[in-house]
PDB file of C-alpha atoms in Angstrom:
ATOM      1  CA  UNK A   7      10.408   5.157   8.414  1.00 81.00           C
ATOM      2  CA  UNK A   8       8.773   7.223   5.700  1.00 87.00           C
ATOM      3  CA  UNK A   9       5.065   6.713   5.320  1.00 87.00           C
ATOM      4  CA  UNK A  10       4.057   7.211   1.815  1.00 88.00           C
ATOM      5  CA  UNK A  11       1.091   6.627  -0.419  1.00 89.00           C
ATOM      6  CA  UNK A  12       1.430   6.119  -4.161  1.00 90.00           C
ATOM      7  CA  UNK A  13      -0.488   6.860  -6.752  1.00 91.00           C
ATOM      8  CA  UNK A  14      -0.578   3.428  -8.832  1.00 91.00           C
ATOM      9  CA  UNK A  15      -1.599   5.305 -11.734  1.00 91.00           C
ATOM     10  CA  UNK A  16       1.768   6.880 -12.841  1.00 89.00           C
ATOM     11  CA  UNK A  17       4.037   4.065 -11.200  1.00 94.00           C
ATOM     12  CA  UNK A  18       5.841   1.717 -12.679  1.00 97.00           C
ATOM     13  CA  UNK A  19       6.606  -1.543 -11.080  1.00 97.00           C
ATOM     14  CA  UNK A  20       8.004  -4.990 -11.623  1.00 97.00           C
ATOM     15  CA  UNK A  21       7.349  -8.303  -9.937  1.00 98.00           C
ATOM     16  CA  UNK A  22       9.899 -10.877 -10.360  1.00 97.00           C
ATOM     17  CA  UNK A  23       9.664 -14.351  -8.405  1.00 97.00           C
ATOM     18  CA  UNK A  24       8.132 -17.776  -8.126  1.00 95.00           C
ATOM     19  CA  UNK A  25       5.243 -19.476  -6.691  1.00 96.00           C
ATOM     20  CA  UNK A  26       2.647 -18.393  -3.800  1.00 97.00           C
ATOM     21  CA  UNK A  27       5.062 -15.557  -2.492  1.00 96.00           C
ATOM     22  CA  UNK A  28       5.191 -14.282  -6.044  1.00 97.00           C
ATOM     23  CA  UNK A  29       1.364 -14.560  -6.593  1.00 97.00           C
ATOM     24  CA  UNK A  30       0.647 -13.252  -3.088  1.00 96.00           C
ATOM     25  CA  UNK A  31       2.205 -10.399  -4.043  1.00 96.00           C
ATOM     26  CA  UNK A  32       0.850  -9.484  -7.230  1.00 97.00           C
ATOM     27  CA  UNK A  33      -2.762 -10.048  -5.577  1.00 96.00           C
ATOM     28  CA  UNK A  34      -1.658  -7.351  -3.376  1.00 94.00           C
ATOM     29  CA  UNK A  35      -0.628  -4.705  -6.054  1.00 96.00           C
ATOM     30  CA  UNK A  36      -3.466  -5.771  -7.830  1.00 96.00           C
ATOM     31  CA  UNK A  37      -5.813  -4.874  -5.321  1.00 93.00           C
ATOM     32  CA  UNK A  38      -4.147  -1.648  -4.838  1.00 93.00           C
ATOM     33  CA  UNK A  39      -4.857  -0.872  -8.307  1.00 93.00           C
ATOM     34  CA  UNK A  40      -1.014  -1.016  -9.461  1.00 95.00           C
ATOM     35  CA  UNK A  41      -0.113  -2.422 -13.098  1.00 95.00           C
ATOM     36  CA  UNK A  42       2.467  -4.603 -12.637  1.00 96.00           C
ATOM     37  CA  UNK A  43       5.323  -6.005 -15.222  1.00 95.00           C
ATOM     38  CA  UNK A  44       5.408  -9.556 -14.396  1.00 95.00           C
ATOM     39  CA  UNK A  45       9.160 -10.170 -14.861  1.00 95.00           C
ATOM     40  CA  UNK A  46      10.964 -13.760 -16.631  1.00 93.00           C
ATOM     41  CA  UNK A  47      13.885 -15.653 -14.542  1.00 83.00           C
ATOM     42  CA  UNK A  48      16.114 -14.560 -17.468  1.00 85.00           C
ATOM     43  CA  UNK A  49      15.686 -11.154 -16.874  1.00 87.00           C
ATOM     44  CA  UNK A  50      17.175  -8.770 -18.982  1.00 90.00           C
ATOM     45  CA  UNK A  51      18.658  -5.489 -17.829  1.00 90.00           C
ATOM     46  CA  UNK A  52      16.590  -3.773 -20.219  1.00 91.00           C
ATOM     47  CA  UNK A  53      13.363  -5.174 -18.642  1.00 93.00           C
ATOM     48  CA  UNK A  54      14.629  -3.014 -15.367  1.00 95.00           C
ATOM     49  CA  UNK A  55      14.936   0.341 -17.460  1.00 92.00           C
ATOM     50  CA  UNK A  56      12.117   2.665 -16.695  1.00 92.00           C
ATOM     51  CA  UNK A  57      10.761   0.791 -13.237  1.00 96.00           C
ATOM     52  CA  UNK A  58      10.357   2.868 -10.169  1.00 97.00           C
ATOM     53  CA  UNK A  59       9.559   0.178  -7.988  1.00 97.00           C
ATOM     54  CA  UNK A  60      10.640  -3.705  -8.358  1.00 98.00           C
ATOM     55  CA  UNK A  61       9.273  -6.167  -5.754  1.00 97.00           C
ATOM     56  CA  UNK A  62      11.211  -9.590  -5.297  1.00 97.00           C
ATOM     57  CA  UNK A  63       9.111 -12.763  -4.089  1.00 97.00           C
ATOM     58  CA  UNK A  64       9.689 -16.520  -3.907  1.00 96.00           C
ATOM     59  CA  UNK A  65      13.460 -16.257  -4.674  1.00 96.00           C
ATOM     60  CA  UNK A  66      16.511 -17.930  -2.733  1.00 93.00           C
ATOM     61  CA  UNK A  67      18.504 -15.061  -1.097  1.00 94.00           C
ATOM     62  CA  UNK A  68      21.493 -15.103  -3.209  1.00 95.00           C
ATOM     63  CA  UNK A  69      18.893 -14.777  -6.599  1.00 95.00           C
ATOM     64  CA  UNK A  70      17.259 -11.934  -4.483  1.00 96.00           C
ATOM     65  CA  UNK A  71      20.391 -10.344  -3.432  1.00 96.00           C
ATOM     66  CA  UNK A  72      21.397  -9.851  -7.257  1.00 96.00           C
ATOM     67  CA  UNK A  73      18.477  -8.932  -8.949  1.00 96.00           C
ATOM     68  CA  UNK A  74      18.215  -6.197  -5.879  1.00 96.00           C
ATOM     69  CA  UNK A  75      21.699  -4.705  -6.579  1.00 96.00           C
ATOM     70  CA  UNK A  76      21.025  -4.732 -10.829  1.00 96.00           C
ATOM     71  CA  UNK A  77      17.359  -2.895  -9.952  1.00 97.00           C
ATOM     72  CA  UNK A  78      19.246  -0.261  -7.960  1.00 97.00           C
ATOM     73  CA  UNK A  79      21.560   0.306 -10.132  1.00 96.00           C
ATOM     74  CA  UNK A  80      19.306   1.406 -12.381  1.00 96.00           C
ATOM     75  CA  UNK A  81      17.766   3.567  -9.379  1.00 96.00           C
ATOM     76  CA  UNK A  82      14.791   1.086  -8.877  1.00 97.00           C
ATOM     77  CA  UNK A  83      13.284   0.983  -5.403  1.00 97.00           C
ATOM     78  CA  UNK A  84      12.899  -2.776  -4.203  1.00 97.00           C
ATOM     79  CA  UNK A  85      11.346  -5.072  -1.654  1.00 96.00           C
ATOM     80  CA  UNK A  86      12.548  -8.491  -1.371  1.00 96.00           C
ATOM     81  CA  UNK A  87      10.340 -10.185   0.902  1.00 92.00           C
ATOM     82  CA  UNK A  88      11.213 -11.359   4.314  1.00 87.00           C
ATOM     83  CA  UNK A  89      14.544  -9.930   3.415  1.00 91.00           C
ATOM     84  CA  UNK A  90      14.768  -6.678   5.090  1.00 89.00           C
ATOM     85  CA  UNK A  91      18.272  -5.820   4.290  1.00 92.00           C
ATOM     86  CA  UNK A  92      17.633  -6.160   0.538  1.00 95.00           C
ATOM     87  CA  UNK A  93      14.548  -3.785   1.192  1.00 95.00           C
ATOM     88  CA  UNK A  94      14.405  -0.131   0.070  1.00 95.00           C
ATOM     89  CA  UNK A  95      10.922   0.210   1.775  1.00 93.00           C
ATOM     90  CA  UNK A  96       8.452  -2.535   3.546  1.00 89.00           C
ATOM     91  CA  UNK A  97       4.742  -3.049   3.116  1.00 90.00           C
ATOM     92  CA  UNK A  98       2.737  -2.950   6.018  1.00 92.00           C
ATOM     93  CA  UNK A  99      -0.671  -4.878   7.260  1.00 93.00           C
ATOM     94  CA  UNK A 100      -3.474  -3.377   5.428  1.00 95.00           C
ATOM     95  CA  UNK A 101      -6.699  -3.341   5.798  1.00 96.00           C
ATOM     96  CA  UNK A 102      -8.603  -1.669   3.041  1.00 96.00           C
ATOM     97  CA  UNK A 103     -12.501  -0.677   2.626  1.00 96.00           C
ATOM     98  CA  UNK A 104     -12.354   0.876  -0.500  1.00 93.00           C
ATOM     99  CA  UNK A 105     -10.464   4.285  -0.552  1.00 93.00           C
ATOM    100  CA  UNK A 106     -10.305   3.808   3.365  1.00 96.00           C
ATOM    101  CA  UNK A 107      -6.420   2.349   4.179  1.00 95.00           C
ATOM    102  CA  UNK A 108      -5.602   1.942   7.328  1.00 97.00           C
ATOM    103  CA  UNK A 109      -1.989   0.208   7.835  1.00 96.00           C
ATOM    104  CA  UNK A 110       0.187  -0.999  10.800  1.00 96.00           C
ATOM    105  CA  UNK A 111       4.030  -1.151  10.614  1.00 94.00           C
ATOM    106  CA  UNK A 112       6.344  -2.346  12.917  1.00 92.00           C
ATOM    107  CA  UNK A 113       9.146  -1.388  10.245  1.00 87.00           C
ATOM    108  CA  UNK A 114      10.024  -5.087   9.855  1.00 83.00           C
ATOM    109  CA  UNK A 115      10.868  -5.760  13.605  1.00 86.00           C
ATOM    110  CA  UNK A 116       7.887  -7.981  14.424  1.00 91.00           C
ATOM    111  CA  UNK A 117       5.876  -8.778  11.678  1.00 88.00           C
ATOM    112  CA  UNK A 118       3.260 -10.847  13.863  1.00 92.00           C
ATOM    113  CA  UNK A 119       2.158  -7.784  15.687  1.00 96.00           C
ATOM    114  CA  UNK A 120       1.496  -6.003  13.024  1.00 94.00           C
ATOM    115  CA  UNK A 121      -0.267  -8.807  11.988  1.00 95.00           C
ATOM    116  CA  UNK A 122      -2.269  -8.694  14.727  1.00 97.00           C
ATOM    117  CA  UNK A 123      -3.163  -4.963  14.756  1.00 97.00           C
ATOM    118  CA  UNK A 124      -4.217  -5.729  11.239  1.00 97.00           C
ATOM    119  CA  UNK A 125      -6.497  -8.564  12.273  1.00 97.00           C
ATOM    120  CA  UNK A 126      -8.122  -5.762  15.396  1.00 97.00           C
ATOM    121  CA  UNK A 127      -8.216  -3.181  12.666  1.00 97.00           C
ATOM    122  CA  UNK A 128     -10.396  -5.631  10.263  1.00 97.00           C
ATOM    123  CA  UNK A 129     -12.686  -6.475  12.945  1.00 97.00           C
ATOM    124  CA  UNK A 130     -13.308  -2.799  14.108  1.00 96.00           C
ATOM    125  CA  UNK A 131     -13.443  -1.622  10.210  1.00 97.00           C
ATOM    126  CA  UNK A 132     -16.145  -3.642   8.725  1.00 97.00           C
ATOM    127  CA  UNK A 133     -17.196  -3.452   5.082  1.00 97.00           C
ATOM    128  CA  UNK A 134     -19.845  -0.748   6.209  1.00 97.00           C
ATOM    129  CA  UNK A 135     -16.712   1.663   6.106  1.00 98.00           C
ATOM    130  CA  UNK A 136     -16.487   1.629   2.488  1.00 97.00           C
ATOM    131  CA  UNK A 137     -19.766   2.985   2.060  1.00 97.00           C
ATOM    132  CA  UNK A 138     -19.273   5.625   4.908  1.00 98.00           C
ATOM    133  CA  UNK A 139     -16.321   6.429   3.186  1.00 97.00           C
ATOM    134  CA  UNK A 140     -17.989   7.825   0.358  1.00 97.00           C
ATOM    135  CA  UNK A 141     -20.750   9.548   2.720  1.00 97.00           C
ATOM    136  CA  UNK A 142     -18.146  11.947   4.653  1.00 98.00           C
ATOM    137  CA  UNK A 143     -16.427  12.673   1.004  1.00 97.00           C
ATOM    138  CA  UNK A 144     -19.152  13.918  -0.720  1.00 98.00           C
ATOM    139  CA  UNK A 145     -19.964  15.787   1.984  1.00 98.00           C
ATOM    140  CA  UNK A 146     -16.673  17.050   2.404  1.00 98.00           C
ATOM    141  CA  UNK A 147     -17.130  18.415  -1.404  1.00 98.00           C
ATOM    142  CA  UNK A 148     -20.148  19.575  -0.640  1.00 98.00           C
ATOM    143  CA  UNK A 149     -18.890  21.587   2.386  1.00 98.00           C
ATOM    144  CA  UNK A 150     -15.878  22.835   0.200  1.00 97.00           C
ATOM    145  CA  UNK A 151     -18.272  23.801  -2.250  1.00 98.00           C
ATOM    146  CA  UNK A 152     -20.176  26.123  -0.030  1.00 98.00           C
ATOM    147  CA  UNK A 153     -16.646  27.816   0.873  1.00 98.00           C
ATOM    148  CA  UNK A 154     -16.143  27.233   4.128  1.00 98.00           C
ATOM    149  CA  UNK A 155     -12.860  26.956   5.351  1.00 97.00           C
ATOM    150  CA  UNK A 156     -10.566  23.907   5.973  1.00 97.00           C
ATOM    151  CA  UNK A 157     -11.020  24.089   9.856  1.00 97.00           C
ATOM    152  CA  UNK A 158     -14.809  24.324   9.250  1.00 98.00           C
ATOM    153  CA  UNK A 159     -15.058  21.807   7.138  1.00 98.00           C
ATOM    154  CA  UNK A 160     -12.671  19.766   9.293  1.00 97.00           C
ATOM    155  CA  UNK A 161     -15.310  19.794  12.204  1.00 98.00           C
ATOM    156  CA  UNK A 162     -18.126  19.155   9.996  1.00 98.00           C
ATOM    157  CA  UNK A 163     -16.473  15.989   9.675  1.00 98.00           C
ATOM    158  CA  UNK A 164     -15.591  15.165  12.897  1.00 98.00           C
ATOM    159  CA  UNK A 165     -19.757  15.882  13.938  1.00 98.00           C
ATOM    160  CA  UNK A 166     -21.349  13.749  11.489  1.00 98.00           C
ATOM    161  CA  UNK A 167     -18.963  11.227  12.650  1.00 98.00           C
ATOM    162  CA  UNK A 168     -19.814  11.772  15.939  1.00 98.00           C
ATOM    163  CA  UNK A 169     -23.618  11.845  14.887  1.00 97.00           C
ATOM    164  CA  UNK A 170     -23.436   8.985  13.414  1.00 97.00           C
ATOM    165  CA  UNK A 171     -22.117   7.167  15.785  1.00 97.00           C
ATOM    166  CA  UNK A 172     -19.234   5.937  13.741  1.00 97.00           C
ATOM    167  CA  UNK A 173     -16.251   6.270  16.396  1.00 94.00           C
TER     168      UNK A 173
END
């Protein structure tokens, strides 16, 4: 596995599917900030051109299966849900407090434990984190401002953490 963040700003994706695994999903891009192309049953090749990423939920295998092979064709990355041989990449539990993302991955062997690290992760990463977010990056900038080096700005972090409590 690859861990990877994307920046939703200059990435183009497609959602193709039907019903609650289809709207699941685009709640989930959504939130990340990622404009998605919702994509007709009838899809056209040319509706594939130019996507990056395509993700595939609420279909019957064998629809998934070719809509996955046309999208790579065209060099698309996909993710067919609960389909991890049709998958080019996985999404894994999130738990997000703003800019603050922590994940858990158990690269689709056992999607109920990550699951469950997601659900310890949410309980020990309240909504206060969004918030301190923000507090250690400004004064990160700060810091950075002042010139001091990465290692010294580094620690800085790692006291007002500890100051604060936070860990």
């Amino acid at each position: 596995m690859l861990p990877l963040v994307l920046n939703p700003v200059n990435l183009k994706v497609g959602l193709a599917g039907h019903g609650e695994a289809r709207d699941r999903r685009a709640a989930l891009l959504a939130e990340a900030g990622v404009e998605t192309r919702l994509l007709p049953d009838d899809l056209p090749d040319a509706l594939l051109e130019g996507l990056q990423v395509l993700f595939v939920a609420g279909l019957d295998e064998g629809e998934a299966r070719l809509l996955a092979a046309r999208a790579r064709a065209r060099k698309v990355l996909v993710n067919v849900e609960d389909v991890l041989p049709l998958c080019d990449f996985h999404v894994p539990a999130i738990v997000r407090r703003g800019d603050l993302l922590l994940t858990a991955s158990t690269g689709g062997q056992v999607p109920g434990l990550a699951r469950a690290l997601r659900e310890k992760l949410t309980a020990a990463f309240g909504p206060e984190w969004t918030g301190r977010l923000k507090e250690l990056g400004a004064a990160r900038a700060r810091w950075r401002g002042q010139g001091l080096s990465p290692s010294q700005v580094s620690q800085h972090v790692r006291d007002l953490i500890a100051r604060n409590g936070w860990l």
